[in-house]
XYZ file of C-alpha atoms in Angstrom:
419
model
C -15.819 -0.893 16.509
C -15.444 -4.473 16.084
C -15.643 -4.895 12.211
C -18.607 -7.186 12.787
C -20.011 -4.104 13.604
C -19.059 -1.354 11.197
C -20.878 -2.472 7.917
C -23.323 0.492 7.984
C -20.502 2.605 8.020
C -18.899 0.944 5.351
C -21.761 1.015 3.539
C -22.017 4.795 3.248
C -18.309 5.246 2.609
C -17.951 3.350 -0.025
C -21.447 4.158 -1.312
C -19.843 8.070 -0.513
C -16.754 6.760 -2.748
C -18.861 5.376 -5.620
C -18.285 6.968 -9.213
C -21.676 7.708 -9.100
C -23.283 11.590 -9.652
C -25.393 10.544 -6.753
C -25.771 8.384 -3.656
C -27.526 5.427 -4.388
C -30.018 4.888 -1.146
C -29.908 9.023 1.141
C -31.690 6.999 3.704
C -28.515 5.512 4.846
C -27.624 8.291 6.096
C -30.393 8.918 8.612
C -29.428 5.592 10.072
C -26.420 6.917 10.902
C -25.424 7.311 14.777
C -22.633 9.281 16.446
C -20.467 5.951 16.962
C -21.252 5.398 13.885
C -20.125 8.741 12.612
C -17.110 8.610 14.797
C -15.813 4.896 13.278
C -16.061 7.127 10.075
C -13.990 10.338 10.718
C -11.592 7.260 12.202
C -11.836 5.224 9.063
C -11.290 7.993 7.061
C -7.980 8.810 8.841
C -6.852 5.390 9.293
C -6.926 5.091 5.727
C -6.477 8.799 4.375
C -10.344 8.829 2.887
C -10.607 12.015 4.825
C -9.814 14.346 1.203
C -12.122 12.647 -0.848
C -14.903 11.444 1.236
C -15.361 15.088 1.622
C -15.602 16.038 -1.531
C -17.950 12.672 -2.389
C -20.344 14.323 0.329
C -19.899 18.203 -1.212
C -20.621 16.634 -4.571
C -23.164 14.409 -3.776
C -24.867 17.226 -2.183
C -24.984 15.596 0.890
C -23.499 18.383 3.432
C -26.623 19.100 4.804
C -27.470 15.302 5.769
C -24.077 15.443 7.925
C -22.946 16.387 10.802
C -21.293 19.830 11.216
C -18.641 18.356 13.718
C -18.370 15.526 10.445
C -17.703 17.696 7.442
C -15.233 20.101 9.429
C -12.917 16.878 10.896
C -12.747 15.881 7.130
C -12.769 19.758 5.823
C -9.183 19.761 7.810
C -7.912 16.245 6.158
C -8.797 17.979 3.340
C -5.774 20.807 4.118
C -3.808 18.968 5.822
C -2.849 16.093 3.232
C -3.388 20.014 -0.062
C -0.390 21.475 2.163
C 1.590 18.016 2.158
C 1.095 17.162 -1.071
C 2.317 20.512 -2.529
C 5.615 19.765 -0.534
C 5.734 16.185 -1.095
C 6.189 17.790 -4.501
C 8.085 20.462 -4.472
C 10.419 17.684 -2.649
C 10.208 15.287 -6.001
C 11.090 18.095 -8.315
C 14.424 18.315 -5.768
C 14.628 15.213 -5.223
C 14.564 14.372 -9.201
C 16.938 17.048 -9.757
C 19.372 16.186 -7.761
C 19.715 12.295 -8.881
C 19.512 13.359 -12.548
C 22.843 16.098 -12.009
C 24.092 12.849 -10.688
C 22.877 10.963 -13.749
C 20.593 8.427 -11.787
C 17.568 7.391 -13.581
C 13.814 7.588 -11.133
C 10.429 6.959 -11.442
C 8.677 8.231 -9.697
C 5.280 6.478 -8.276
C 2.093 5.292 -7.043
C 1.125 8.936 -5.634
C 2.706 11.339 -7.095
C 1.218 9.437 -10.627
C -2.439 9.698 -8.943
C -2.452 12.965 -7.081
C -0.623 14.968 -10.157
C -2.244 13.740 -12.889
C -4.951 11.552 -11.729
C -7.447 13.215 -8.481
C -9.228 15.849 -9.883
C -6.950 18.184 -7.506
C -3.332 17.418 -5.726
C -5.134 17.196 -2.490
C -7.614 14.997 -3.183
C -4.959 12.328 -3.153
C -2.931 11.918 -0.186
C 0.929 11.006 0.372
C 2.837 9.468 2.543
C 6.088 9.591 1.042
C 7.609 9.469 -1.760
C 8.811 6.499 -3.898
C 11.423 6.868 -5.943
C 12.290 3.800 -8.844
C 16.027 3.525 -9.344
C 17.762 1.373 -11.484
C 19.686 -1.833 -8.978
C 22.742 -0.788 -10.069
C 22.393 2.687 -9.003
C 20.681 2.406 -6.059
C 23.636 2.402 -3.353
C 24.524 5.848 -5.370
C 21.000 7.156 -4.921
C 20.922 6.651 -1.448
C 24.554 7.498 -0.454
C 24.074 11.145 -2.544
C 21.206 11.624 -1.102
C 22.404 10.965 2.238
C 25.275 13.672 1.413
C 22.944 16.472 0.104
C 21.047 16.088 4.565
C 18.416 13.358 4.541
C 19.374 10.525 7.129
C 18.215 7.676 6.899
C 15.219 6.137 9.721
C 17.085 3.153 11.446
C 20.572 2.351 10.809
C 20.550 -0.944 8.642
C 22.645 -1.302 5.089
C 21.629 0.521 1.682
C 23.490 -2.341 0.492
C 21.749 -5.507 2.703
C 17.995 -3.997 0.885
C 19.199 -5.940 -2.866
C 19.143 -9.067 -2.340
C 16.391 -11.198 -0.384
C 12.814 -9.960 0.079
C 13.558 -6.574 -0.010
C 12.688 -4.384 -2.609
C 13.456 -0.960 -1.425
C 16.382 1.208 0.199
C 15.832 1.952 4.287
C 13.428 5.240 4.492
C 15.241 8.916 3.826
C 13.796 12.229 5.086
C 15.584 15.071 5.938
C 14.257 18.186 8.552
C 11.072 18.808 6.952
C 10.013 14.607 8.044
C 9.065 14.181 3.999
C 10.093 10.436 3.626
C 11.987 9.065 0.983
C 11.722 5.326 -0.336
C 14.638 4.314 -2.743
C 13.089 0.801 -4.536
C 15.290 -1.033 -6.535
C 12.332 -3.372 -7.228
C 8.693 -3.227 -7.743
C 7.274 -6.918 -6.778
C 8.888 -9.270 -4.775
C 11.489 -11.768 -6.347
C 9.680 -15.714 -7.062
C 10.847 -18.606 -8.193
C 10.930 -18.758 -11.931
C 11.202 -14.756 -12.230
C 7.518 -14.315 -13.871
C 7.547 -10.442 -12.608
C 11.303 -10.111 -14.092
C 9.872 -9.143 -17.290
C 7.841 -7.190 -16.242
C 10.650 -5.194 -13.971
C 13.369 -4.728 -16.928
C 10.570 -3.614 -19.186
C 9.001 -0.851 -16.813
C 11.964 1.608 -17.893
C 11.791 0.896 -21.879
C 8.026 2.025 -21.184
C 7.789 4.692 -19.147
C 6.614 7.949 -19.847
C 7.921 12.028 -18.622
C 5.553 14.007 -17.316
C 6.173 17.743 -15.836
C 6.071 19.630 -12.650
C 6.317 23.100 -12.940
C 9.419 23.260 -14.889
C 11.048 19.776 -14.002
C 10.623 16.300 -16.458
C 9.458 13.186 -14.388
C 8.987 9.595 -14.846
C 5.976 7.547 -14.879
C 5.873 4.350 -15.646
C 2.710 4.204 -18.759
C -0.873 3.501 -17.148
C -1.382 0.286 -18.087
C 1.626 -0.582 -15.809
C 1.081 1.611 -13.215
C -2.398 -0.068 -13.093
C -0.318 -3.235 -12.630
C 2.038 -1.721 -9.723
C -1.072 -1.171 -8.216
C -2.961 -4.305 -8.068
C 0.432 -5.309 -7.352
C 0.556 -2.460 -4.202
C -2.654 -3.298 -2.872
C -2.819 -7.237 -2.906
C 0.738 -9.050 -2.828
C 2.501 -5.830 -0.904
C -0.029 -5.530 1.567
C -3.204 -7.470 1.514
C -5.402 -4.524 1.034
C -4.418 -2.885 4.546
C -4.142 0.487 2.346
C -8.061 0.298 2.619
C -10.184 1.465 -0.034
C -7.847 3.663 -1.096
C -7.007 1.640 -3.640
C -9.765 1.031 -5.031
C -10.415 4.946 -5.698
C -7.175 5.221 -7.091
C -8.017 2.112 -9.617
C -11.569 3.543 -10.940
C -9.779 6.746 -11.674
C -7.000 5.728 -13.039
C -9.457 3.844 -16.121
C -11.661 6.673 -15.624
C -9.056 9.261 -16.686
C -6.473 6.802 -18.736
C -7.257 4.868 -22.105
C -4.905 1.586 -21.536
C -4.288 -1.254 -23.731
C -6.494 -4.051 -21.900
C -4.796 -6.671 -23.754
C -1.359 -5.343 -22.901
C -2.569 -5.496 -19.410
C -4.484 -9.804 -20.030
C -0.957 -10.289 -21.451
C 0.450 -9.769 -18.847
C -1.870 -11.340 -16.285
C -1.563 -15.037 -18.353
C 2.485 -14.352 -16.794
C 1.114 -15.410 -12.892
C -0.526 -11.857 -12.262
C -4.196 -13.249 -12.901
C -4.940 -12.244 -9.247
C -3.411 -9.170 -8.329
C -5.171 -8.245 -11.189
C -8.290 -9.725 -10.427
C -9.363 -8.873 -6.715
C -9.039 -5.365 -6.477
C -10.605 -4.640 -9.828
C -13.890 -6.445 -9.457
C -13.719 -4.624 -5.845
C -12.565 -1.601 -7.238
C -15.514 -2.263 -10.421
C -18.501 -4.134 -7.403
C -18.072 -1.416 -4.728
C -17.040 2.176 -7.053
C -18.538 1.491 -10.458
C -15.087 1.475 -11.948
C -15.153 0.917 -15.797
C -13.466 -1.480 -16.567
C -15.100 -3.823 -19.237
C -16.974 -7.436 -18.827
C -14.501 -9.159 -20.690
C -11.489 -8.123 -18.867
C -13.250 -9.321 -16.431
C -14.179 -12.206 -17.251
C -11.099 -13.321 -18.626
C -9.586 -12.797 -15.224
C -12.068 -14.340 -13.288
C -11.833 -17.531 -15.002
C -12.331 -19.942 -12.137
C -16.101 -18.236 -11.000
C -15.827 -19.424 -7.863
C -14.865 -15.869 -5.310
C -15.269 -17.673 -2.155
C -12.119 -18.688 -2.384
C -10.936 -14.820 -1.339
C -14.170 -12.434 -1.506
C -15.247 -12.365 2.136
C -11.247 -12.130 3.412
C -10.520 -8.865 0.921
C -13.797 -7.154 2.239
C -12.041 -7.911 6.195
C -8.877 -6.980 5.240
C -10.616 -3.855 3.618
C -11.931 -2.513 6.300
C -9.537 -3.320 9.221
C -7.342 -1.957 11.880
C -4.368 -0.682 9.779
C -1.985 -1.198 13.066
C -3.054 -5.008 13.308
C -1.863 -5.502 9.820
C 0.920 -4.237 10.863
C 2.056 -6.675 13.565
C 0.889 -10.196 12.001
C 3.180 -9.994 10.129
C 3.753 -13.789 8.481
C 5.421 -15.356 10.936
C 2.672 -14.135 13.571
C -0.051 -15.419 11.238
C 1.465 -18.797 11.867
C 2.431 -18.498 14.988
C -1.667 -18.110 15.518
C -3.379 -20.285 12.898
C -0.388 -22.832 12.200
C -2.173 -26.055 13.313
C 1.232 -27.707 12.726
C 3.341 -26.856 15.352
C 6.308 -27.311 14.315
C 5.563 -24.528 11.863
C 4.941 -22.606 14.864
C 7.510 -23.213 16.761
C 9.541 -22.772 13.777
C 8.270 -19.210 12.546
C 8.893 -17.559 16.149
C 12.475 -18.518 15.895
C 12.885 -17.095 12.512
C 11.551 -13.811 15.078
C 13.520 -14.501 17.558
C 16.582 -15.605 15.854
C 16.370 -13.573 12.630
C 19.378 -14.455 9.961
C 22.183 -12.752 9.318
C 20.753 -10.598 6.436
C 17.454 -9.576 8.328
C 19.782 -8.166 10.954
C 21.600 -6.588 8.402
C 18.200 -4.560 7.250
C 17.662 -3.240 10.620
C 21.251 -2.606 12.317
C 25.216 -1.875 11.299
C 26.443 -5.320 10.665
C 27.523 -6.676 7.379
C 25.022 -9.783 5.953
C 27.969 -12.080 5.393
C 29.722 -11.731 8.918
C 29.009 -12.899 12.045
C 29.720 -9.624 14.270
C 25.784 -9.507 12.577
C 24.871 -11.914 15.782
C 26.596 -9.398 17.910
C 23.299 -7.632 17.794
C 20.368 -9.744 18.869
C 20.134 -8.002 21.895
C 19.647 -4.952 20.284
C 16.623 -7.156 18.362
C 15.806 -8.303 21.322
C 15.483 -5.778 23.787
C 13.419 -4.241 20.892
C 11.118 -6.604 20.377
C 10.579 -6.452 23.895
C 10.419 -3.008 24.165
C 8.410 -2.036 21.092
C 6.839 -5.269 19.463
C 6.037 -7.457 22.254
C 4.225 -5.127 24.298
C 1.793 -4.228 20.579
C 1.049 -7.627 19.711
C 0.294 -8.573 24.068
C -2.506 -6.096 23.654
C -3.705 -6.476 21.253
C -3.994 -10.246 21.593
C -4.928 -9.392 25.154
C -7.792 -6.552 24.265
C -9.556 -8.080 21.200
C -8.611 -12.075 20.831
C -11.501 -12.485 18.479
C -10.413 -9.924 16.093
C -6.179 -11.076 16.024
C -6.610 -14.385 15.167
C -9.900 -13.941 12.811
C -7.551 -10.380 11.563
C -4.367 -13.342 11.178
C -6.675 -16.149 9.640
C -7.977 -13.719 6.822
C -4.619 -12.069 5.807
C -3.119 -15.860 5.632
C -5.896 -17.448 3.444
C -5.927 -14.385 1.166
C -1.736 -14.839 0.896
C -2.609 -18.458 -0.003
C -5.256 -18.020 -2.548
C -2.363 -15.572 -4.035
C 0.030 -17.744 -3.834
C -1.694 -20.792 -5.536
C -1.915 -18.728 -8.934
C 1.973 -18.595 -8.918
C 2.710 -21.594 -8.098
C 5.282 -20.259 -4.904
């Protein structure tokens, strides 16, 4: 279903996710047809909304208005994620103990904290993987330790090559149970002026310890978790993670005592727009209990025309298309400067040695990295190019719109940081 045609379904989804105890307009459900319900199921699967949608339908007494096949699909997703989350938490305990035994500090991020300490039950907040923050000086040691205990990298790149440039985590690792683990050495991308560096360094001092079973697990404090979620949704993913980002924030605000003054002090140091967009949307669409005075402090311009349409478009767009349209592809599709488009194409076809080293076993400072160009080209031709061409041929208008919205939103974010 083209994005322009799914407005009613998106409105229904946001109404079900809203924190209020009842649906604002139950007649919306009566106007849903079979293609609408199919689209709702697809969006739920794409953005991991199945459990929280099913919970909302039950809590708001909407079961009688929902087709049985839809209830079954959402109920099955709920059961699947409950089982998977239990396995992920067991894996988190195992890895935390392993790292602690080697005197490697760790902080568990996002999903593990939210599923265990923010959502009502463990299975309501699906997790794709385990994200752990490791001090940069210990990151490669942690990577090699996990390899020694049966974890295998998901691709060939050297871990050292991910410590510099724009990389914030090492290659994912997984064991036979196929639960990916990402070892982060940063939560934010390095930027000129280092305006996120003090946030990175303070995370460890402000961290909290919570218990899973009889194991102490480190987590960011609630304020740092909110900052991390906002940054991850905007700069990290340009809202490709969908409405789940808003649910995370709305429930975090509802369940945890937050020091808004501390959060606003961070906002004054280049973070304002990272916070404004997701917090405004969480308050607007889900009724998140964010104080009005906080929103006034964040929205100093009072002009949402530069970002709101793009943010809402991005939040419900196709996840696979987001993945295809990286910065280079956005420039190729959207830039009015022919030289910029040519340069972007060249960067994709002829990446730097440092970029090659993140995917192939070559050192970033070695000329041998260039020997991997044929394998890089083969991968482009076999995986990336067919997918891009297929989508451009099938949905050219949607792909161009998505690229334009991603580019516009990214430019708006960076205008506040001076990047």
